Amino acid sequence: MGKAGRFACIFTPMALTIASLICLIIVGLGGTNKNHAGYNSLYFFRANTTDINVDPTDLNIPKNPLTDAIINQTTDGVKNALDIKDFYHVSLWNYCAGDFDNGKDKVTYCSPRQNEFWFNPVEVWGLNNTGVDKLFSKELRAGLDAYQKAAKWMFIAYVVAVVTTIVEIFVGIFALFSRIGSLATTIVSTVSSFFLIAFALTATILYATLMGSFNGAVKKYNIHGSLGHNMFVVVWLAVAFSFGAGLFWLFSSCCCSGRSNRIKYGNESGKKGKYERVDSPYGHRDGPAHFQSGPGYQAPHHGVPLNNVGSKPTAYEPYRTANV
C-alpha cells in the first residue's frame, strides 16, 4: 500500500473526527440566539407552563404586595404576577423562555451565557423569599441540588471533549506519514471519546432524572417537563462519530503502512529485471570449461557448476538479475 492508500486509510477517521467536532459545536450553539429557530430547538430540558393552574389560597405565603396580587387574581394573573412564560428551554450555557404564538414557539428572552450553568426554577420564576418555593417537594429540592453538582461535571466533560477532539484533528495530520502518528492519534482519540461519552451519559441520565422529579412535583399545577429530542440526537451522533474514528485510528496504526508492496529488482530506479546465466568461476559460459583439480574439488555434473566444498565454503548463484 503506497502513500495514496495511506491517505485513503487516514481520510475516514479524520472525517469522522471532524463530524464529531461539528456535532459538539452544534450542541454549544443551543440557546445562544433567540432569533434563530434552529438554535432555539436545541435544548436538554423543556418546562411547559402554558396551562399552569395554581390555587392562590393554598399557597400559605406571607402577606405582602406580591402575594396580595397573587391571591386577588386568576391563574393568568398568577403567571403575570410572577412573570412566568409559556415555556422554558434549558441549554448548555443558559436558558431561553418565550410564549406560544399561533401554536408555534416564540422565544422572547435568553439568559446570559455562563459556565457550569444549571436551571434554578425558584430563581428564574422569582420565587425567592415568597414561600412559593415551599410548594416544591423535598425530593425535587434535593434533585435540584444534585442537578447543580452534576451540571458542573457535565460542562467540564464537554469542554475537555471539545479540546481533545481539536487536538485529535491536528495530531491526525501526522498519522498520514507513519503508523506511529496513528498510534498517537489513537491515544488522543481514546481520551476524547471517554470525556464525550461521559458528557453524553451525564446529560442523558441527569435530565431524564430531573424530568421525572420535576413532573412528579409540579404535575398538580399542570406544569410539564420534557427532554429535547434534537439536542440528544446531536450529542449521541457526536459519540458515534468519535467512537468510529477511534476504531479507524487504531486500524491505521496496525495496518496501512504506506509502503509499497512492489519488489524492486536491478538498480535503484525500480525497473524490473530478469534472471540471466552468469559465467562460472570455474570456466567460460560459451566455451570449453577450464576446471581445476585438487584436494576438496568436485567436478560439475551435466554442465552444472558446483561450489567448492573445502574448509571455507562459499555461496555461488549461477544466475543474476538484469534490467530490462
Short mmCIF file of C-alpha atoms in Angstrom, two decimals:
data_model
loop_
_atom_site.label_atom_id
_atom_site.label_comp_id
_atom_site.label_asym_id
_atom_site.label_seq_id
_atom_site.Cartn_x
_atom_site.Cartn_y
_atom_site.Cartn_z
CA MET A 1 0.00 0.00 0.00
CA GLY A 2 1.51 3.30 -1.10
CA LYS A 3 1.00 6.87 0.02
CA ALA A 4 -2.33 7.08 -1.82
CA GLY A 5 -3.58 4.07 0.11
CA ARG A 6 -2.29 5.55 3.35
CA PHE A 7 -4.17 8.78 2.62
CA ALA A 8 -7.38 6.84 1.95
CA CYS A 9 -6.90 4.94 5.22
CA ILE A 10 -6.49 8.18 7.21
CA PHE A 11 -9.29 10.06 5.45
CA THR A 12 -12.10 8.04 7.09
CA PRO A 13 -11.16 8.57 10.77
CA MET A 14 -10.28 12.20 10.05
CA ALA A 15 -13.70 12.81 8.51
CA LEU A 16 -15.41 11.11 11.45
CA THR A 17 -13.42 13.21 13.93
CA ILE A 18 -14.38 16.43 12.14
CA ALA A 19 -18.03 15.31 12.11
CA SER A 20 -17.86 14.70 15.87
CA LEU A 21 -16.42 18.18 16.42
CA ILE A 22 -19.18 19.74 14.32
CA CYS A 23 -21.80 17.98 16.46
CA LEU A 24 -20.16 19.28 19.64
CA ILE A 25 -20.17 22.82 18.23
CA ILE A 26 -23.87 22.48 17.40
CA VAL A 27 -24.53 21.40 20.99
CA GLY A 28 -22.80 24.56 22.21
CA LEU A 29 -24.88 26.76 19.89
CA GLY A 30 -28.16 25.78 21.54
CA GLY A 31 -29.90 28.76 23.11
CA THR A 32 -27.31 31.31 22.01
CA ASN A 33 -29.58 33.34 19.73
CA LYS A 34 -33.25 33.93 20.46
CA ASN A 35 -33.89 34.91 16.83
CA HIS A 36 -32.51 31.68 15.37
CA ALA A 37 -35.13 28.92 15.18
CA GLY A 38 -32.51 26.20 14.75
CA TYR A 39 -30.59 27.21 17.86
CA ASN A 40 -33.82 27.52 19.84
CA SER A 41 -34.73 23.92 19.00
CA LEU A 42 -31.58 22.66 20.72
CA TYR A 43 -32.21 22.20 24.44
CA PHE A 44 -31.78 19.47 27.03
CA PHE A 45 -34.92 20.15 29.03
CA ARG A 46 -38.19 21.97 28.45
CA ALA A 47 -40.64 23.18 31.09
CA ASN A 48 -44.11 23.86 29.70
CA THR A 49 -46.06 26.25 31.92
CA THR A 50 -48.77 27.18 29.43
CA ASP A 51 -51.59 25.62 31.42
CA ILE A 52 -50.25 26.38 34.88
CA ASN A 53 -53.00 26.15 37.45
CA VAL A 54 -52.29 27.47 40.93
CA ASP A 55 -54.89 27.98 43.66
CA PRO A 56 -53.61 31.10 45.47
CA THR A 57 -55.48 30.24 48.67
CA ASP A 58 -53.37 27.10 49.04
CA LEU A 59 -50.07 28.94 48.97
CA ASN A 60 -49.97 29.90 52.66
CA ILE A 61 -47.39 32.59 52.00
CA PRO A 62 -46.56 35.77 53.95
CA LYS A 63 -48.71 38.82 53.27
CA ASN A 64 -47.04 41.39 51.02
CA PRO A 65 -47.96 43.31 47.85
CA LEU A 66 -46.86 40.47 45.61
CA THR A 67 -48.83 37.79 47.46
CA ASP A 68 -51.86 40.09 47.62
CA ALA A 69 -51.72 40.35 43.84
CA ILE A 70 -51.47 36.58 43.56
CA ILE A 71 -54.46 35.97 45.83
CA ASN A 72 -56.68 38.56 44.17
CA GLN A 73 -56.08 37.42 40.61
CA THR A 74 -56.85 34.41 38.47
CA THR A 75 -54.42 31.77 37.28
CA ASP A 76 -53.43 34.03 34.39
CA GLY A 77 -52.87 36.72 36.95
CA VAL A 78 -50.57 34.39 38.83
CA LYS A 79 -48.47 33.91 35.70
CA ASN A 80 -48.37 37.63 35.07
CA ALA A 81 -47.54 38.45 38.68
CA LEU A 82 -44.64 36.01 38.66
CA ASP A 83 -43.77 36.84 35.04
CA ILE A 84 -43.86 33.19 34.07
CA LYS A 85 -43.57 32.47 30.35
CA ASP A 86 -45.28 29.67 28.45
CA PHE A 87 -42.14 27.57 28.17
CA TYR A 88 -38.51 27.41 29.26
CA HIS A 89 -35.67 25.72 27.36
CA VAL A 90 -32.55 24.65 29.25
CA SER A 91 -29.39 24.50 27.13
CA LEU A 92 -25.71 24.06 27.88
CA TRP A 93 -24.84 27.67 28.65
CA ASN A 94 -28.18 29.25 29.59
CA TYR A 95 -31.94 29.05 29.32
CA CYS A 96 -34.40 30.65 26.94
CA ALA A 97 -38.05 31.49 27.59
CA GLY A 98 -40.97 32.52 25.44
CA ASP A 99 -44.64 32.25 24.61
CA PHE A 100 -46.72 30.37 22.08
CA ASP A 101 -47.70 32.36 19.01
CA ASN A 102 -50.36 30.62 16.89
CA GLY A 103 -49.19 27.25 18.19
CA LYS A 104 -45.51 27.95 17.49
CA ASP A 105 -42.70 28.65 19.92
CA LYS A 106 -41.65 32.27 20.03
CA VAL A 107 -38.56 32.81 22.16
CA THR A 108 -38.54 36.26 23.70
CA TYR A 109 -35.63 36.02 26.11
CA CYS A 110 -32.34 34.13 26.53
CA SER A 111 -30.36 34.48 29.73
CA PRO A 112 -26.69 35.47 29.63
CA ARG A 113 -24.37 32.56 28.92
CA GLN A 114 -22.34 31.25 31.83
CA ASN A 115 -20.05 28.33 32.55
CA GLU A 116 -21.38 25.40 34.58
CA PHE A 117 -24.92 26.64 34.09
CA TRP A 118 -27.87 24.98 35.82
CA PHE A 119 -31.54 25.88 35.70
CA ASN A 120 -32.97 27.01 39.02
CA PRO A 121 -36.75 27.48 38.70
CA VAL A 122 -37.01 29.16 42.10
CA GLU A 123 -34.64 31.89 40.96
CA VAL A 124 -35.85 32.07 37.36
CA TRP A 125 -39.51 32.35 38.33
CA GLY A 126 -38.74 34.87 41.06
CA LEU A 127 -39.96 32.70 43.91
CA ASN A 128 -37.18 33.64 46.31
CA ASN A 129 -38.45 34.79 49.71
CA THR A 130 -42.08 34.36 48.67
CA GLY A 131 -42.69 30.99 50.30
CA VAL A 132 -43.96 29.64 46.97
CA ASP A 133 -40.81 27.57 46.62
CA LYS A 134 -42.09 25.50 49.54
CA LEU A 135 -44.64 24.10 47.12
CA PHE A 136 -41.79 22.07 45.68
CA SER A 137 -41.38 18.70 47.31
CA LYS A 138 -38.37 17.78 49.36
CA GLU A 139 -37.40 15.28 46.68
CA LEU A 140 -37.43 17.97 43.97
CA ARG A 141 -35.31 20.33 46.04
CA ALA A 142 -32.82 17.52 46.67
CA GLY A 143 -32.92 16.70 42.97
CA LEU A 144 -32.13 20.32 42.08
CA ASP A 145 -29.14 20.26 44.43
CA ALA A 146 -27.82 17.10 42.78
CA TYR A 147 -28.55 18.62 39.37
CA GLN A 148 -26.43 21.65 40.22
CA LYS A 149 -23.43 19.49 41.09
CA ALA A 150 -23.82 17.16 38.12
CA ALA A 151 -24.22 20.09 35.71
CA LYS A 152 -20.75 21.29 36.73
CA TRP A 153 -19.15 17.94 35.86
CA MET A 154 -21.16 17.75 32.63
CA PHE A 155 -19.86 21.13 31.49
CA ILE A 156 -16.24 20.21 32.30
CA ALA A 157 -16.58 16.95 30.37
CA TYR A 158 -17.97 18.86 27.40
CA VAL A 159 -15.10 21.35 27.34
CA VAL A 160 -12.47 18.61 27.63
CA ALA A 161 -14.17 16.64 24.84
CA VAL A 162 -14.10 19.67 22.53
CA VAL A 163 -10.45 20.48 23.25
CA THR A 164 -9.24 16.89 22.85
CA THR A 165 -11.22 16.49 19.62
CA ILE A 166 -9.48 19.56 18.18
CA VAL A 167 -6.11 18.18 19.29
CA GLU A 168 -7.05 14.85 17.70
CA ILE A 169 -7.53 16.55 14.33
CA PHE A 170 -4.13 18.23 14.44
CA VAL A 171 -2.31 15.12 15.65
CA GLY A 172 -4.13 13.14 12.98
CA ILE A 173 -2.25 15.06 10.30
CA PHE A 174 0.95 13.32 11.40
CA ALA A 175 -0.82 9.98 11.08
CA LEU A 176 -0.63 10.46 7.33
CA PHE A 177 3.12 9.90 7.40
CA SER A 178 3.55 6.99 9.79
CA ARG A 179 1.79 4.44 11.91
CA ILE A 180 3.41 5.99 14.98
CA GLY A 181 1.41 9.11 14.21
CA SER A 182 -1.72 6.94 14.01
CA LEU A 183 -0.91 5.42 17.40
CA ALA A 184 -0.52 8.86 18.97
CA THR A 185 -3.81 9.95 17.41
CA THR A 186 -5.49 6.80 18.72
CA ILE A 187 -4.43 7.70 22.26
CA VAL A 188 -5.82 11.24 21.92
CA SER A 189 -8.99 9.85 20.36
CA THR A 190 -9.46 7.50 23.31
CA VAL A 191 -9.28 10.42 25.75
CA SER A 192 -11.69 12.45 23.61
CA SER A 193 -14.18 9.59 23.35
CA PHE A 194 -14.02 8.96 27.10
CA PHE A 195 -14.98 12.51 28.01
CA LEU A 196 -17.52 12.73 25.22
CA ILE A 197 -19.25 9.55 26.38
CA ALA A 198 -19.10 10.83 29.97
CA PHE A 199 -20.73 14.08 28.85
CA ALA A 200 -23.45 12.28 26.89
CA LEU A 201 -24.23 9.81 29.67
CA THR A 202 -24.28 12.53 32.32
CA ALA A 203 -26.58 14.74 30.28
CA THR A 204 -28.95 11.90 29.45
CA ILE A 205 -29.19 10.49 32.97
CA LEU A 206 -29.21 13.92 34.60
CA TYR A 207 -32.05 15.42 32.60
CA ALA A 208 -34.06 12.20 32.48
CA THR A 209 -33.91 12.08 36.28
CA LEU A 210 -34.68 15.79 36.56
CA MET A 211 -37.69 15.37 34.25
CA GLY A 212 -39.09 12.60 36.45
CA SER A 213 -38.64 14.57 39.66
CA PHE A 214 -39.94 17.77 38.11
CA ASN A 215 -43.09 16.19 36.70
CA GLY A 216 -43.79 14.38 39.93
CA ALA A 217 -43.52 17.58 41.95
CA VAL A 218 -45.43 20.05 39.75
CA LYS A 219 -47.86 17.79 37.90
CA LYS A 220 -50.78 19.02 40.00
CA TYR A 221 -50.05 22.55 38.80
CA ASN A 222 -50.25 21.47 35.14
CA ILE A 223 -46.56 22.14 34.59
CA HIS A 224 -44.94 19.55 32.36
CA GLY A 225 -41.26 18.83 31.73
CA SER A 226 -39.83 17.04 28.69
CA LEU A 227 -36.47 16.25 27.09
CA GLY A 228 -35.13 17.93 23.96
CA HIS A 229 -35.06 15.30 21.22
CA ASN A 230 -32.89 17.29 18.81
CA MET A 231 -30.18 18.01 21.35
CA PHE A 232 -29.77 14.42 22.45
CA VAL A 233 -29.69 13.17 18.86
CA VAL A 234 -26.79 15.53 18.12
CA VAL A 235 -25.00 14.56 21.35
CA TRP A 236 -25.15 10.83 20.63
CA LEU A 237 -24.21 11.37 16.99
CA ALA A 238 -21.05 13.04 18.27
CA VAL A 239 -20.38 9.96 20.41
CA ALA A 240 -20.93 7.61 17.47
CA PHE A 241 -18.63 9.60 15.19
CA SER A 242 -15.94 9.80 17.87
CA PHE A 243 -16.12 6.08 18.65
CA GLY A 244 -15.95 5.19 14.96
CA ALA A 245 -12.98 7.50 14.45
CA GLY A 246 -11.15 5.82 17.32
CA LEU A 247 -11.60 2.38 15.77
CA PHE A 248 -10.30 3.55 12.40
CA TRP A 249 -7.35 5.36 14.00
CA LEU A 250 -6.48 2.10 15.75
CA PHE A 251 -6.79 0.21 12.47
CA SER A 252 -4.50 2.68 10.70
CA SER A 253 -1.86 2.22 13.42
CA CYS A 254 -1.79 -1.54 12.78
CA CYS A 255 -2.21 -1.53 9.01
CA CYS A 256 -1.89 0.94 6.15
CA SER A 257 1.88 1.35 6.48
CA GLY A 258 2.15 3.46 3.33
CA ARG A 259 5.00 1.35 1.98
CA SER A 260 4.81 -0.15 -1.49
CA ASN A 261 4.49 -3.93 -1.79
CA ARG A 262 6.31 -3.95 -5.13
CA ILE A 263 9.67 -5.77 -5.04
CA LYS A 264 12.30 -3.83 -6.86
CA TYR A 265 14.99 -5.55 -8.84
CA GLY A 266 18.05 -4.15 -10.52
CA ASN A 267 19.14 -0.60 -9.99
CA GLU A 268 17.53 1.97 -7.70
CA SER A 269 15.31 3.32 -10.44
CA GLY A 270 12.90 0.50 -9.69
CA LYS A 271 13.00 -1.13 -13.12
CA LYS A 272 12.02 -4.75 -13.21
CA GLY A 273 14.68 -7.30 -14.12
CA LYS A 274 15.05 -10.86 -15.31
CA TYR A 275 17.46 -13.65 -14.49
CA GLU A 276 20.32 -14.42 -16.84
CA ARG A 277 23.03 -17.05 -16.71
CA VAL A 278 26.42 -15.88 -15.42
CA ASP A 279 29.88 -17.24 -16.09
CA SER A 280 31.06 -19.99 -13.87
CA PRO A 281 34.10 -19.15 -11.80
CA TYR A 282 35.48 -22.45 -12.98
CA GLY A 283 35.12 -21.93 -16.66
CA HIS A 284 33.51 -19.92 -19.51
CA ARG A 285 29.86 -19.97 -20.28
CA ASP A 286 30.24 -20.03 -24.04
CA GLY A 287 33.40 -22.09 -24.40
CA PRO A 288 35.04 -25.14 -23.03
CA ALA A 289 35.25 -25.10 -19.30
CA HIS A 290 38.68 -24.97 -17.71
CA PHE A 291 38.45 -26.91 -14.49
CA GLN A 292 40.96 -27.11 -11.78
CA SER A 293 41.77 -30.13 -9.80
CA GLY A 294 42.99 -30.57 -6.34
CA PRO A 295 42.00 -31.59 -2.85
CA GLY A 296 38.47 -30.72 -1.95
CA TYR A 297 37.43 -30.04 -5.53
CA GLN A 298 34.41 -31.71 -7.11
CA ALA A 299 33.84 -31.72 -10.83
CA PRO A 300 30.47 -30.48 -12.10
CA HIS A 301 27.84 -32.87 -13.35
CA HIS A 302 25.97 -32.31 -16.63
CA GLY A 303 27.40 -28.85 -17.12
CA VAL A 304 26.09 -27.51 -13.76
CA PRO A 305 28.90 -25.90 -11.75
CA LEU A 306 29.16 -26.85 -8.12
CA ASN A 307 30.64 -24.97 -5.22
CA ASN A 308 33.90 -25.72 -3.54
CA VAL A 309 33.34 -27.87 -0.51
CA GLY A 310 36.66 -27.16 1.12
CA SER A 311 37.21 -25.91 4.60
CA LYS A 312 35.83 -22.49 3.65
CA PRO A 313 32.59 -22.96 1.66
CA THR A 314 31.25 -20.06 -0.37
CA ALA A 315 27.84 -19.36 -1.81
CA TYR A 316 27.57 -19.14 -5.55
CA GLU A 317 24.49 -18.17 -7.52
CA PRO A 318 24.66 -19.32 -11.14
CA TYR A 319 22.09 -16.67 -12.18
CA ARG A 320 21.77 -12.91 -11.69
CA THR A 321 19.18 -10.28 -12.49
CA ALA A 322 19.47 -7.89 -15.37
CA ASN A 323 17.46 -4.74 -16.06
CA VAL A 324 15.02 -4.71 -18.94
#
